[in-house]
N, CA, C and O atoms as a DFTB+ gen file, in Angstrom:
516 C
 N C O
     1  1     -17.568     -10.875      28.958
     2  2     -17.768     -10.255      30.277
     3  2     -18.213      -8.806      29.913
     4  3     -17.537      -8.090      29.174
     5  1     -19.487      -8.385      30.520
     6  2     -19.954      -6.986      30.359
     7  2     -20.098      -6.441      31.668
     8  3     -20.622      -7.128      32.544
     9  1     -19.690      -5.278      31.905
    10  2     -19.809      -4.437      33.148
    11  2     -20.342      -3.176      32.688
    12  3     -20.089      -2.701      31.581
    13  1     -21.218      -2.549      33.712
    14  2     -21.722      -1.186      33.451
    15  2     -21.501      -0.269      34.654
    16  3     -21.466      -0.705      35.805
    17  1     -21.355       1.001      34.343
    18  2     -21.330       2.017      35.309
    19  2     -22.714       2.489      35.491
    20  3     -23.619       2.172      34.720
    21  1     -22.874       3.275      36.551
    22  2     -24.299       3.908      36.806
    23  2     -24.405       5.000      35.873
    24  3     -23.409       5.492      35.345
    25  1     -25.612       5.405      35.646
    26  2     -25.939       6.601      34.662
    27  2     -25.679       7.795      35.359
    28  3     -26.197       7.919      36.469
    29  1     -24.988       8.677      34.923
    30  2     -24.936       9.986      35.560
    31  2     -25.388      11.216      34.640
    32  3     -25.602      11.070      33.436
    33  1     -25.498      12.287      35.222
    34  2     -25.733      13.497      34.533
    35  2     -24.610      14.580      34.617
    36  3     -24.303      15.102      35.689
    37  1     -24.092      14.848      33.582
    38  2     -22.989      15.922      33.369
    39  2     -23.429      17.073      32.974
    40  3     -24.267      17.150      32.076
    41  1     -22.932      18.129      33.583
    42  2     -23.608      19.558      33.070
    43  2     -22.700      20.083      32.111
    44  3     -21.964      21.040      32.351
    45  1     -22.741      19.477      31.032
    46  2     -21.973      19.956      29.873
    47  2     -22.827      19.320      28.580
    48  3     -23.515      18.310      28.721
    49  1     -22.724      19.910      27.516
    50  2     -23.350      19.404      26.124
    51  2     -22.616      18.206      25.767
    52  3     -21.450      18.055      26.129
    53  1     -23.282      17.288      25.029
    54  2     -22.583      15.979      24.581
    55  2     -21.497      16.417      23.499
    56  3     -20.560      15.647      23.287
    57  1     -21.591      17.704      22.760
    58  2     -20.531      18.095      21.920
    59  2     -19.403      18.467      22.709
    60  3     -18.318      17.978      22.394
    61  1     -19.475      19.313      23.765
    62  2     -18.513      19.732      24.620
    63  2     -17.652      18.372      25.174
    64  3     -16.423      18.291      25.158
    65  1     -18.550      17.362      25.650
    66  2     -17.901      16.112      26.284
    67  2     -17.270      15.366      25.209
    68  3     -16.193      14.813      25.431
    69  1     -17.805      15.293      24.102
    70  2     -17.059      14.461      22.829
    71  2     -15.730      15.107      22.641
    72  3     -14.709      14.422      22.584
    73  1     -15.710      16.536      22.532
    74  2     -14.442      17.185      22.214
    75  2     -13.412      16.854      23.427
    76  3     -12.212      16.708      23.196
    77  1     -13.900      16.756      24.597
    78  2     -12.985      16.551      25.803
    79  2     -12.412      15.101      25.573
    80  3     -11.233      14.790      25.742
    81  1     -13.393      14.287      25.175
    82  2     -12.933      12.842      25.188
    83  2     -12.089      12.624      23.887
    84  3     -11.875      11.428      23.684
    85  1     -11.662      13.299      23.143
    86  2     -11.108      13.120      21.777
    87  2      -9.700      13.247      22.175
    88  3      -8.893      12.581      21.525
    89  1      -9.219      14.065      23.232
    90  2      -7.785      14.229      23.587
    91  2      -7.269      13.252      24.611
    92  3      -7.785      13.122      25.721
    93  1      -6.262      12.594      24.198
    94  2      -5.695      11.585      25.218
    95  2      -5.332      12.116      26.610
    96  3      -5.518      11.477      27.645
    97  1      -4.789      13.358      26.540
    98  2      -4.298      14.133      27.808
    99  2      -5.398      14.422      28.770
   100  3      -5.216      14.445      29.987
   101  1      -6.689      14.669      28.121
   102  2      -7.806      14.808      29.280
   103  2      -8.257      13.582      30.067
   104  3      -9.044      13.683      31.008
   105  1      -7.786      12.521      29.695
   106  2      -8.235      11.185      30.410
   107  2      -7.520      11.172      31.923
   108  3      -8.035      10.636      32.904
   109  1      -6.322      11.818      31.921
   110  2      -5.763      11.774      33.116
   111  2      -6.451      12.321      34.300
   112  3      -6.289      11.790      35.399
   113  1      -7.182      13.313      34.147
   114  2      -8.086      13.878      35.227
   115  2      -9.298      12.922      35.693
   116  3     -10.023      13.193      36.650
   117  1      -9.420      11.798      34.914
   118  2     -10.457      10.835      35.205
   119  2      -9.925       9.654      35.858
   120  3     -10.679       8.747      36.210
   121  1      -8.698       9.612      36.037
   122  2      -8.053       8.323      36.641
   123  2      -8.202       8.290      38.040
   124  3      -8.223       9.335      38.690
   125  1      -8.320       7.048      38.622
   126  2      -8.371       7.013      40.156
   127  2      -7.145       7.363      40.836
   128  3      -6.056       7.436      40.265
   129  1      -7.346       7.585      42.115
   130  2      -6.269       7.780      42.917
   131  2      -5.307       6.496      43.021
   132  3      -5.788       5.363      43.047
   133  1      -4.091       6.705      43.071
   134  2      -3.187       5.501      43.080
   135  2      -2.649       5.516      41.559
   136  3      -2.055       4.525      41.134
   137  1      -2.828       6.479      40.864
   138  2      -2.176       6.553      39.458
   139  2      -0.695       6.695      39.567
   140  3      -0.233       7.714      40.081
   141  1       0.074       5.761      39.127
   142  2       1.512       5.690      39.238
   143  2       2.203       6.232      37.955
   144  3       3.293       6.804      37.955
   145  1       1.396       5.970      36.806
   146  2       2.074       6.298      35.561
   147  2       1.017       6.704      34.577
   148  3      -0.042       6.079      34.621
   149  1       1.153       7.633      33.723
   150  2       0.261       8.103      32.631
   151  2       1.038       8.580      31.581
   152  3       1.814       9.519      31.760
   153  1       0.888       7.948      30.342
   154  2       1.551       8.626      29.181
   155  2       0.668       8.642      28.158
   156  3      -0.025       7.652      27.925
   157  1       0.581       9.852      27.372
   158  2      -0.193      10.001      26.312
   159  2       0.601       9.589      24.956
   160  3       1.820       9.692      24.815
   161  1      -0.217       9.156      24.090
   162  2       0.092       8.684      22.782
   163  2      -0.657       9.602      21.706
   164  3      -1.510      10.385      22.124
   165  1      -0.385       9.541      20.395
   166  2      -1.147      10.197      19.454
   167  2      -2.605       9.903      19.335
   168  3      -3.460      10.756      19.097
   169  1      -2.832       8.569      19.526
   170  2      -4.166       8.126      19.354
   171  2      -4.726       7.420      20.732
   172  3      -5.724       6.702      20.686
   173  1      -4.095       7.644      21.831
   174  2      -4.609       7.047      23.044
   175  2      -3.544       7.269      24.086
   176  3      -2.632       8.070      23.878
   177  1      -3.642       6.559      25.233
   178  2      -2.756       6.568      26.550
   179  2      -2.525       5.295      27.144
   180  3      -3.119       4.279      26.784
   181  1      -1.601       5.338      28.123
   182  2      -1.234       4.181      28.907
   183  2      -1.059       4.741      30.171
   184  3      -0.485       5.811      30.374
   185  1      -1.659       3.866      31.208
   186  2      -1.686       4.299      32.559
   187  2      -1.244       3.074      33.491
   188  3      -1.318       1.948      33.000
   189  1      -0.850       3.202      34.629
   190  2      -0.494       2.172      35.559
   191  2      -1.060       2.795      36.870
   192  3      -0.870       3.941      37.278
   193  1      -1.872       1.702      37.503
   194  2      -2.416       2.053      38.856
   195  2      -1.710       1.148      39.751
   196  3      -1.172       0.129      39.318
   197  1      -1.685       1.500      41.074
   198  2      -1.025       0.715      42.014
   199  2      -1.657      -0.647      42.151
   200  3      -2.879      -0.778      42.228
   201  1      -0.840      -1.630      42.180
   202  2      -1.261      -3.048      42.248
   203  2      -1.913      -3.767      41.141
   204  3      -2.511      -4.833      41.282
   205  1      -1.747      -3.045      39.880
   206  2      -2.382      -3.561      38.675
   207  2      -1.330      -3.480      37.646
   208  3      -0.406      -2.685      37.818
   209  1      -1.381      -4.307      36.470
   210  2      -0.419      -4.082      35.432
   211  2      -0.917      -2.925      34.603
   212  3      -2.099      -2.584      34.570
   213  1       0.127      -2.303      33.889
   214  2      -0.239      -1.112      33.042
   215  2      -1.259      -1.547      31.916
   216  3      -1.290      -2.720      31.547
   217  1      -2.068      -0.618      31.391
   218  2      -2.990      -0.688      30.474
   219  2      -2.817       0.398      29.519
   220  3      -2.730       1.592      29.808
   221  1      -2.775      -0.116      28.361
   222  2      -2.762       0.938      27.178
   223  2      -4.084       0.900      26.280
   224  3      -4.570      -0.119      25.788
   225  1      -4.533       2.096      26.170
   226  2      -5.827       2.280      25.578
   227  2      -5.678       3.111      24.242
   228  3      -4.926       4.080      24.142
   229  1      -6.415       2.663      23.305
   230  2      -6.464       3.507      22.001
   231  2      -7.731       4.083      21.879
   232  3      -8.686       3.311      21.966
   233  1      -7.992       5.500      21.660
   234  2      -9.195       6.015      21.366
   235  2      -9.564       5.688      19.951
   236  3      -8.919       6.048      18.966
   237  1     -10.567       5.035      19.939
   238  2     -11.072       4.308      18.667
   239  2     -12.011       5.092      17.889
   240  3     -11.830       5.316      16.692
   241  1     -13.009       5.513      18.543
   242  2     -14.121       6.560      17.939
   243  2     -14.730       7.435      19.111
   244  3     -14.990       7.030      20.244
   245  1     -14.899       8.671      18.631
   246  2     -15.634       9.743      19.467
   247  2     -16.585      10.455      18.576
   248  3     -16.193      10.929      17.510
   249  1     -17.947      10.558      19.008
   250  2     -18.867      11.131      18.444
   251  2     -19.740      11.778      19.506
   252  3     -19.552      11.606      20.710
   253  1     -20.709      12.535      18.991
   254  2     -21.561      13.125      20.071
   255  2     -22.490      12.245      21.014
   256  3     -23.126      12.670      21.979
   257  1     -22.446      10.950      20.554
   258  2     -23.295       9.903      21.257
   259  2     -22.347       8.941      22.007
   260  3     -22.874       8.222      22.855
   261  1     -21.019       8.834      21.806
   262  2     -20.217       7.883      22.306
   263  2     -18.838       7.986      22.217
   264  3     -18.346       8.551      21.241
   265  1     -18.058       7.467      23.198
   266  2     -16.616       7.469      23.074
   267  2     -16.142       6.098      23.429
   268  3     -16.414       5.566      24.505
   269  1     -15.327       5.468      22.361
   270  2     -14.962       4.116      22.382
   271  2     -13.428       4.050      22.568
   272  3     -12.687       4.616      21.764
   273  1     -12.964       3.376      23.601
   274  2     -11.792       3.126      23.929
   275  2     -11.545       1.773      23.668
   276  3     -12.465       1.031      24.014
   277  1     -10.393       1.137      23.064
   278  2     -10.038      -0.114      22.852
   279  2      -8.727      -0.501      23.537
   280  3      -7.870       0.351      23.771
   281  1      -8.579      -1.749      23.847
   282  2      -7.257      -2.017      24.491
   283  2      -6.171      -2.019      23.417
   284  3      -6.455      -2.552      22.344
   285  1      -5.117      -1.555      23.560
   286  2      -4.017      -1.457      22.561
   287  2      -3.137      -2.599      22.594
   288  3      -2.157      -2.639      21.850
   289  1      -3.445      -3.651      23.502
   290  2      -2.665      -4.902      23.719
   291  2      -3.434      -5.997      22.826
   292  3      -4.663      -5.958      22.770
   293  1      -2.804      -6.838      22.226
   294  2      -3.387      -7.836      21.406
   295  2      -3.658      -9.014      22.453
   296  3      -4.440      -9.921      22.165
   297  1      -3.026      -8.972      23.608
   298  2      -3.320     -10.046      24.637
   299  2      -4.543      -9.894      25.327
   300  3      -5.064     -10.904      25.799
   301  1      -5.152      -8.654      25.477
   302  2      -6.424      -8.247      26.103
   303  2      -7.322      -7.758      25.187
   304  3      -7.016      -6.732      24.580
   305  1      -8.474      -8.348      24.950
   306  2      -9.479      -7.894      23.977
   307  2     -10.681      -7.327      24.672
   308  3     -11.581      -8.064      25.074
   309  1     -10.703      -6.074      24.811
   310  2     -11.860      -5.486      25.415
   311  2     -12.077      -3.881      24.816
   312  3     -11.212      -3.187      24.280
   313  1     -13.334      -3.567      25.051
   314  2     -13.525      -2.056      24.775
   315  2     -14.231      -1.399      26.119
   316  3     -14.830      -2.079      26.952
   317  1     -14.085      -0.138      26.185
   318  2     -14.606       0.576      27.194
   319  2     -15.223       1.663      26.413
   320  3     -14.485       2.402      25.761
   321  1     -16.655       1.858      26.410
   322  2     -17.550       2.895      25.856
   323  2     -18.072       3.787      26.902
   324  3     -18.386       3.326      28.000
   325  1     -18.192       5.120      26.607
   326  2     -18.970       5.849      27.296
   327  2     -20.112       6.384      26.292
   328  3     -19.850       6.987      25.251
   329  1     -21.397       6.089      26.735
   330  2     -22.458       6.486      26.057
   331  2     -22.837       7.817      26.383
   332  3     -22.897       8.084      27.584
   333  1     -23.143       8.829      25.443
   334  2     -23.452      10.208      25.844
   335  2     -24.902      10.325      25.199
   336  3     -25.141      10.064      24.020
   337  1     -25.822      10.748      26.120
   338  2     -27.193      10.942      25.641
   339  2     -27.405      12.476      25.988
   340  3     -27.462      12.858      27.157
   341  1     -27.513      13.288      24.958
   342  2     -27.909      14.681      25.250
   343  2     -29.291      14.731      25.912
   344  3     -30.259      14.108      25.477
   345  1     -29.311      15.529      27.011
   346  2     -30.616      15.739      27.539
   347  2     -31.264      16.986      27.237
   348  3     -32.482      17.099      27.098
   349  1     -30.269      18.103      27.119
   350  2     -30.551      19.445      26.648
   351  2     -29.171      20.112      26.282
   352  3     -28.127      19.460      26.316
   353  1     -29.211      21.316      25.966
   354  2     -28.023      21.850      25.568
   355  2     -26.800      21.984      26.658
   356  3     -25.646      22.207      26.292
   357  1     -27.139      21.838      27.916
   358  2     -26.048      21.823      28.925
   359  2     -26.021      20.512      29.740
   360  3     -25.297      20.365      30.725
   361  1     -26.780      19.661      29.305
   362  2     -26.736      18.395      30.202
   363  2     -26.692      17.147      29.443
   364  3     -27.496      17.007      28.521
   365  1     -25.741      16.101      29.752
   366  2     -25.709      14.836      29.023
   367  2     -25.741      13.767      30.001
   368  3     -25.132      13.852      31.068
   369  1     -26.462      12.726      29.655
   370  2     -26.405      11.581      30.486
   371  2     -25.229      10.660      30.029
   372  3     -25.138      10.384      28.833
   373  1     -24.456      10.244      30.798
   374  2     -23.227       9.433      30.587
   375  2     -23.350       7.991      31.274
   376  3     -23.731       7.892      32.440
   377  1     -23.018       6.907      30.518
   378  2     -22.734       5.714      31.282
   379  2     -21.549       5.023      30.525
   380  3     -21.349       5.051      29.310
   381  1     -20.768       4.368      31.535
   382  2     -19.656       3.576      31.097
   383  2     -19.952       2.252      31.053
   384  3     -20.445       1.677      32.024
   385  1     -19.652       1.599      29.821
   386  2     -19.943       0.276      29.541
   387  2     -18.589      -0.583      29.098
   388  3     -17.883      -0.251      28.146
   389  1     -18.361      -1.642      29.871
   390  2     -17.060      -2.376      29.360
   391  2     -17.500      -3.726      28.922
   392  3     -18.355      -4.378      29.520
   393  1     -16.832      -4.143      27.774
   394  2     -17.042      -5.400      27.180
   395  2     -15.734      -5.920      26.816
   396  3     -14.970      -5.381      26.015
   397  1     -15.484      -7.195      27.567
   398  2     -14.220      -7.741      27.354
   399  2     -14.363      -9.390      27.032
   400  3     -15.371     -10.028      27.335
   401  1     -13.406      -9.862      26.493
   402  2     -13.432     -11.274      26.044
   403  2     -12.135     -11.857      26.862
   404  3     -10.976     -11.624      26.519
   405  1     -12.481     -12.594      27.914
   406  2     -11.514     -13.054      28.912
   407  2     -11.808     -14.483      29.195
   408  3     -12.978     -14.804      29.405
   409  1     -10.888     -15.349      29.219
   410  2     -11.154     -16.695      29.869
   411  2     -11.564     -16.588      31.403
   412  3     -11.348     -15.639      32.156
   413  1     -12.183     -17.740      31.673
   414  2     -12.979     -17.683      33.061
   415  2     -11.699     -17.155      34.345
   416  3     -11.961     -16.454      35.322
   417  1     -10.486     -17.651      34.034
   418  2      -9.667     -17.471      35.223
   419  2      -9.325     -16.004      35.270
   420  3      -9.272     -15.378      36.329
   421  1      -9.052     -15.381      33.866
   422  2      -8.735     -14.031      34.121
   423  2     -10.128     -13.209      34.486
   424  3     -10.095     -12.251      35.258
   425  1     -11.180     -13.600      33.953
   426  2     -12.450     -12.853      34.359
   427  2     -12.608     -12.831      35.899
   428  3     -13.090     -11.848      36.461
   429  1     -12.219     -13.861      36.530
   430  2     -12.309     -13.958      37.995
   431  2     -11.515     -13.119      38.627
   432  3     -11.924     -12.575      39.652
   433  1     -10.268     -12.868      38.143
   434  2      -9.203     -12.029      38.679
   435  2      -9.428     -10.674      38.415
   436  3      -9.051      -9.883      39.280
   437  1     -10.019     -10.190      37.301
   438  2     -10.233      -8.821      36.835
   439  2     -11.640      -8.166      37.058
   440  3     -11.809      -6.948      37.005
   441  1     -12.519      -8.965      37.282
   442  2     -13.961      -8.448      37.213
   443  2     -14.058      -7.331      38.394
   444  3     -14.396      -6.186      38.092
   445  1     -13.786      -7.643      39.620
   446  2     -13.912      -6.723      40.894
   447  2     -13.188      -5.457      40.578
   448  3     -13.757      -4.373      40.710
   449  1     -11.952      -5.554      40.166
   450  2     -10.987      -4.278      40.026
   451  2     -11.494      -3.606      38.783
   452  3     -11.462      -2.376      38.818
   453  1     -11.965      -4.181      37.670
   454  2     -12.485      -3.412      36.686
   455  2     -13.740      -2.754      37.054
   456  3     -13.900      -1.603      36.648
   457  1     -14.610      -3.275      37.724
   458  2     -15.921      -2.735      38.215
   459  2     -15.523      -1.455      39.222
   460  3     -16.156      -0.400      39.162
   461  1     -14.506      -1.637      40.074
   462  2     -14.256      -0.495      40.805
   463  2     -13.675       0.645      39.929
   464  3     -14.059       1.802      40.100
   465  1     -12.830       0.351      39.071
   466  2     -12.379       1.378      38.016
   467  2     -13.324       1.947      37.250
   468  3     -13.195       3.149      37.015
   469  1     -14.358       1.297      36.751
   470  2     -15.465       1.813      36.008
   471  2     -16.186       2.902      37.047
   472  3     -16.387       4.076      36.736
   473  1     -16.495       2.390      38.166
   474  2     -17.308       3.214      39.233
   475  2     -16.439       4.555      39.511
   476  3     -16.979       5.644      39.701
   477  1     -15.192       4.383      39.514
   478  2     -14.143       5.600      39.753
   479  2     -14.263       6.566      38.660
   480  3     -14.496       7.752      38.891
   481  1     -14.095       6.051      37.347
   482  2     -14.359       6.747      36.360
   483  2     -15.477       7.483      36.199
   484  3     -15.457       8.643      35.786
   485  1     -16.585       6.807      36.539
   486  2     -17.823       7.470      36.629
   487  2     -18.140       8.611      37.612
   488  3     -18.903       9.551      37.392
   489  1     -17.459       8.388      38.690
   490  2     -17.330       9.465      39.819
   491  2     -16.617      10.851      39.312
   492  3     -17.034      12.002      39.439
   493  1     -15.483      10.407      38.735
   494  2     -14.612      11.576      38.312
   495  2     -15.319      12.327      37.143
   496  3     -15.290      13.556      37.084
   497  1     -16.002      11.501      36.143
   498  2     -16.626      12.260      35.128
   499  2     -17.866      13.158      35.748
   500  3     -18.117      14.295      35.349
   501  1     -18.494      12.576      36.631
   502  2     -19.738      13.313      37.218
   503  2     -19.053      14.542      37.973
   504  3     -19.657      15.609      37.865
   505  1     -18.075      14.541      38.597
   506  2     -17.599      15.656      39.389
   507  2     -16.864      16.711      38.560
   508  3     -16.681      17.865      38.948
   509  1     -16.433      16.184      37.306
   510  2     -15.602      17.178      36.297
   511  2     -16.428      18.360      36.049
   512  3     -17.639      18.238      35.861
   513  1     -15.795      19.592      36.036
   514  2     -16.249      20.997      35.914
   515  2     -15.611      21.494      34.666
   516  3     -15.804      22.651      34.293
């Protein structure tokens, strides 16, 4: 299952954005409303949203071109990647990409909430100052 967020322009350099995305505590500001739990770990974070199970993410790789988060749970196999394309020294194009391996039943249950989550992350990153 692959999902995409819309492409946005962020008024930060790709280097500044990648530095921001290396730190687990910075992800709290991108979480949707309804956040009920947020815990940082050395290499990632765990969060809980109203009406959804808790999700643990590991920050797998962060460069000036992308930030890759992977599921920290062996029962869910997915990655969430933010592509970072430098437009100039103060602007970066960002797009969220989700890739998950789910059985058809799970896919049916999680596809719409995940797309909403990606859309909210995109909106929050776009509004980030």
